[in-house]
Amino acid sequence: MPVIKRKKILEAAATVFSQKGFHQARMDEIAKEAGVAKGTLYYNFSGKSKLFAATVTEGMEKIIGQVEKELESDLPFKEHLRKLIRSNLSLYLKYSDLSKIVFNELTSGIDNDVLEEIEKVRLRYIDFIADLLRQGRERGYLKEIDTRLAAVGIVGFLDNLCNYYLKNHEMLDQETLIDIMFSILSSGLLAHEG
Amino acid sequence: MPVIKRKKILEAAATVFSQKGFHQARMDEIAKEAGVAKGTLYYNFSGKSKLFAATVTEGMEKIIGQVEKELESDLPFKEHLRKLIRSNLSLYLKYSDLSKIVFNELTSGIDNDVLEEIEKVRLRYIDFIADLLRQGRERGYLKEIDTRLAAVGIVGFLDNLCNYYLKNHEMLDQETLIDIMFSILSSGLLAHEG
Amino acid sequence: MPVIKRKKILEAAATVFSQKGFHQARMDEIAKEAGVAKGTLYYNFSGKSKLFAATVTEGMEKIIGQVEKELESDLPFKEHLRKLIRSNLSLYLKYSDLSKIVFNELTSGIDNDVLEEIEKVRLRYIDFIADLLRQGRERGYLKEIDTRLAAVGIVGFLDNLCNYYLKNHEMLDQETLIDIMFSILSSGLLAHEG
Amino acid sequence: MPVIKRKKILEAAATVFSQKGFHQARMDEIAKEAGVAKGTLYYNFSGKSKLFAATVTEGMEKIIGQVEKELESDLPFKEHLRKLIRSNLSLYLKYSDLSKIVFNELTSGIDNDVLEEIEKVRLRYIDFIADLLRQGRERGYLKEIDTRLAAVGIVGFLDNLCNYYLKNHEMLDQETLIDIMFSILSSGLLAHEG
DNA sequence: GATGAATGAGGCTTCATTCAT
DNA sequence: TATGAATGAAGCCTCATTCAT
């Protein structure tokens, strides 16, 4: 009920989980970060796994929602693609904590049902992109390829590069990065197709 | 000296680490899997982190070596790219244990020097690909792009798709997957360039 | 807060540490002796070394406090000296556990900061005695000697004899022992000085 | 048989045991210090405890022998006492390693038979001093006191001060220390006896 | 005689979870 | 609702000892 306290906890959890990863994150630390007693975590969430699941899903839902919103407009497909890349990058940087969890913390040792829940969020994002591609394909802008597979590849491609940028941002201009990502994804690596 | 015992341990470690992840892997289990006493692990490696590091680096060196060997021939660049994709996939499937570690287990909580060692292996692979691209670019087959960045993106792209294939291989033909990966990487998503 | 539980733990620790010494004392055994779970030890003290330090310092503070109290009165110096000897003996016997630790367990292998803390308590006792001597010297009852050094010697003298008495008390009357200790310390070994 | 190897091991053991104490000394380290393989320790001594016992007893026998030799002459008792003090100090400083063991490492956790063996050496030294005193007493130089008890006290007195000197030798002249020790032991603390 | 790789019992410590208040 | 003291299972690691060579 006290939605504020729940939010405080989830924010603290996001911070700690992303800094330490699931297994290294300590309930103690999350409680301290949230400014509540450890018991309170258990009063609001049934255990560590469930707190983790809530953190990830609620966080990701918010992010996906933002990407969707930013892509609502009715632009030509190429612009859509560029915008997706830009949004993905800026949100990755903004919520790098959460992103790292979703894309790197899928190791086992987490309750299976929790893992599945997280996988579901991942898939929601992939399907959202697949949908984007499908729309483009239906209008003829896109090759005739399996859009789900393409989306999987794109997410890996973007994720790896965003992560690389995060670690090396001093050596790399953001717009340049976006240009490169767009160039490869739209027309590939080869010098000229023909 | 008994290189065989060392190898047995590293193989067992690769199995367990990839199944459980670093933090959930138990030294007990690795010892049992290797058929040695727990103390033997510590006699040969100074601790869990170091065993992990050895597992990953020695394993990856082997894999990278294999990819390099398979790509030694003097094919046209497009064929080289296709071969890279094919090798990457087959080795990913063959050594999926190790691959999962390197690409997913870079969470914190591992000794920093170990993490750096692993990162070094990752970079070796990326630089190997970047080199491949540079050769292609120098002969004019490739766009004028930052080859390091392209390599980072490609690795993420391939890794995500290989991993997806691993989980869904019943729904997907291997050659089809290779075709799609090649198509996107070589000429992008767009229907026609120009 | 539950000062009672803390006290229970410290008492159990004093017992076990003095019976087994620092390195041979087992946290398991201390917990059992205290009637708490092993985790409770760690909830109240950050580790074995810190528990040891607390046991020693808190125990010794109490003992030193008692000696000081018993010597508060304004007796002539010779009576003071005799009283010191008597108090030292009776407290050594009463808290032989603790005494053995402080005077015999200063071996290495204990955290250095803990060793220093213990050394500090030892010095407090030595300085207390040195002070006693200084007062006597100022009033002319005592030789003109370095009181700190004398105190160090006295403590060793008393400690060794108390310990000897502890092991051989059936062969030795307590008052006789006090007389001997007093005799040597006050007028030395020689038959007649002059 | 190879008395040289045995000696090398015992010297290494003395070094390591005195630096680390019995429980913290590692057989590995002793072997390394001695320049032999670990198995060789077990080939020559049946275990850690026995090696410790041999180290202490053989070492102490040597030291006691030296003190006895230095006191062989037929000096007046007072000179004898002063010489004892001087020898005790110089040997303590020379073999501080061993001394620390004998006087501080009598914690339990060592095999009981080994402890008894060490205690026996301690007593030999105490009895040697008691003998010295008895001779003096018989010639009328000494008070009519229990010489065994006096010896126990003297050993504690000297040991504590030697140890103090060892830690604070920069602040203290050796001859001054000997004077003080002699003064207190011979004529006590009081200003004038009468 | 000598070696050192291998062992495994046993220690310290962590931390998710519980529950009386 | 909220707390935080208490728990104890479980993990990493050490090291004296053994034994095949």
PDB file of N, CA, C and O (backbone and C1' of nucleotides) in Angstrom, chain B residues 2 5 37-40 43, chain E residues 4-10:
ATOM      1  N   PRO B   2      51.683 -33.530 -13.973  1.00  0.00           N
ATOM      2  CA  PRO B   2      50.684 -34.437 -14.555  1.00  0.00           C
ATOM      3  C   PRO B   2      49.660 -33.605 -15.293  1.00  0.00           C
ATOM      4  O   PRO B   2      48.633 -33.241 -14.748  1.00  0.00           O
ATOM      5  N   LYS B   5      45.948 -34.449 -15.106  1.00  0.00           N
ATOM      6  CA  LYS B   5      45.095 -34.095 -13.969  1.00  0.00           C
ATOM      7  C   LYS B   5      44.658 -32.637 -14.070  1.00  0.00           C
ATOM      8  O   LYS B   5      43.528 -32.300 -13.814  1.00  0.00           O
ATOM      9  N   ALA B  37      40.174 -34.930  -4.996  1.00  0.00           N
ATOM     10  CA  ALA B  37      39.748 -34.370  -3.714  1.00  0.00           C
ATOM     11  C   ALA B  37      39.766 -32.850  -3.797  1.00  0.00           C
ATOM     12  O   ALA B  37      40.474 -32.260  -4.611  1.00  0.00           O
ATOM     13  N   LYS B  38      38.995 -32.244  -2.907  1.00  0.00           N
ATOM     14  CA  LYS B  38      38.880 -30.799  -2.939  1.00  0.00           C
ATOM     15  C   LYS B  38      40.256 -30.153  -2.793  1.00  0.00           C
ATOM     16  O   LYS B  38      40.576 -29.173  -3.461  1.00  0.00           O
ATOM     17  N   GLY B  39      41.055 -30.720  -1.904  1.00  0.00           N
ATOM     18  CA  GLY B  39      42.378 -30.156  -1.681  1.00  0.00           C
ATOM     19  C   GLY B  39      43.216 -30.101  -2.950  1.00  0.00           C
ATOM     20  O   GLY B  39      44.058 -29.215  -3.114  1.00  0.00           O
ATOM     21  N   THR B  40      42.974 -31.037  -3.842  1.00  0.00           N
ATOM     22  CA  THR B  40      43.744 -31.063  -5.081  1.00  0.00           C
ATOM     23  C   THR B  40      43.491 -29.819  -5.930  1.00  0.00           C
ATOM     24  O   THR B  40      44.398 -29.322  -6.597  1.00  0.00           O
ATOM     25  N   TYR B  43      45.628 -27.353  -4.498  1.00  0.00           N
ATOM     26  CA  TYR B  43      47.039 -27.638  -4.724  1.00  0.00           C
ATOM     27  C   TYR B  43      47.461 -27.146  -6.101  1.00  0.00           C
ATOM     28  O   TYR B  43      48.585 -26.728  -6.319  1.00  0.00           O
TER      29      TYR B  43
ATOM     30  P    DG E   4      60.676 -32.228  -4.157  1.00  0.00           P
ATOM     31  O5'  DG E   4      59.123 -32.287  -4.509  1.00  0.00           O
ATOM     32  C5'  DG E   4      58.645 -33.206  -5.480  1.00  0.00           C
ATOM     33  C4'  DG E   4      57.137 -33.381  -5.310  1.00  0.00           C
ATOM     34  C3'  DG E   4      56.388 -32.127  -4.834  1.00  0.00           C
ATOM     35  O3'  DG E   4      55.059 -32.160  -5.325  1.00  0.00           O
ATOM     36  C1'  DG E   4      56.055 -33.802  -3.299  1.00  0.00           C
ATOM     37  P    DA E   5      54.693 -31.413  -6.648  1.00  0.00           P
ATOM     38  O5'  DA E   5      53.436 -32.246  -7.170  1.00  0.00           O
ATOM     39  C5'  DA E   5      53.648 -33.517  -7.764  1.00  0.00           C
ATOM     40  C4'  DA E   5      52.516 -34.472  -7.393  1.00  0.00           C
ATOM     41  C3'  DA E   5      51.114 -33.876  -7.478  1.00  0.00           C
ATOM     42  O3'  DA E   5      50.262 -34.893  -7.983  1.00  0.00           O
ATOM     43  C1'  DA E   5      51.498 -34.611  -5.266  1.00  0.00           C
ATOM     44  P    DA E   6      48.748 -34.557  -8.280  1.00  0.00           P
ATOM     45  O5'  DA E   6      48.004 -35.045  -6.964  1.00  0.00           O
ATOM     46  C5'  DA E   6      48.000 -36.451  -6.697  1.00  0.00           C
ATOM     47  C4'  DA E   6      47.360 -36.697  -5.350  1.00  0.00           C
ATOM     48  C3'  DA E   6      45.968 -36.060  -5.162  1.00  0.00           C
ATOM     49  O3'  DA E   6      45.020 -37.092  -5.018  1.00  0.00           O
ATOM     50  C1'  DA E   6      47.377 -35.726  -3.247  1.00  0.00           C
ATOM     51  P    DT E   7      43.511 -36.733  -4.789  1.00  0.00           P
ATOM     52  O5'  DT E   7      43.383 -36.750  -3.206  1.00  0.00           O
ATOM     53  C5'  DT E   7      43.789 -37.917  -2.522  1.00  0.00           C
ATOM     54  C4'  DT E   7      43.746 -37.671  -1.032  1.00  0.00           C
ATOM     55  C3'  DT E   7      42.384 -37.184  -0.526  1.00  0.00           C
ATOM     56  O3'  DT E   7      41.850 -38.164   0.322  1.00  0.00           O
ATOM     57  C1'  DT E   7      44.191 -35.967   0.448  1.00  0.00           C
ATOM     58  P    DG E   8      40.323 -38.544   0.264  1.00  0.00           P
ATOM     59  O5'  DG E   8      39.792 -37.812   1.583  1.00  0.00           O
ATOM     60  C5'  DG E   8      40.420 -38.077   2.825  1.00  0.00           C
ATOM     61  C4'  DG E   8      40.053 -36.989   3.814  1.00  0.00           C
ATOM     62  C3'  DG E   8      38.613 -36.474   3.706  1.00  0.00           C
ATOM     63  O3'  DG E   8      38.166 -36.116   5.000  1.00  0.00           O
ATOM     64  C1'  DG E   8      40.061 -34.693   3.432  1.00  0.00           C
ATOM     65  P    DA E   9      37.011 -36.946   5.638  1.00  0.00           P
ATOM     66  O5'  DA E   9      37.253 -36.651   7.175  1.00  0.00           O
ATOM     67  C5'  DA E   9      38.526 -36.904   7.757  1.00  0.00           C
ATOM     68  C4'  DA E   9      38.986 -35.714   8.593  1.00  0.00           C
ATOM     69  C3'  DA E   9      37.889 -35.085   9.447  1.00  0.00           C
ATOM     70  O3'  DA E   9      38.470 -34.749  10.698  1.00  0.00           O
ATOM     71  C1'  DA E   9      38.822 -33.436   8.020  1.00  0.00           C
ATOM     72  P    DG E  10      37.540 -34.269  11.878  1.00  0.00           P
ATOM     73  O5'  DG E  10      37.751 -32.702  11.876  1.00  0.00           O
ATOM     74  C5'  DG E  10      39.071 -32.178  11.872  1.00  0.00           C
ATOM     75  C4'  DG E  10      39.004 -30.679  11.656  1.00  0.00           C
ATOM     76  C3'  DG E  10      37.807 -30.002  12.349  1.00  0.00           C
ATOM     77  O3'  DG E  10      38.245 -28.769  12.897  1.00  0.00           O
ATOM     78  C1'  DG E  10      37.825 -29.422  10.104  1.00  0.00           C
TER      79       DG E  10
END
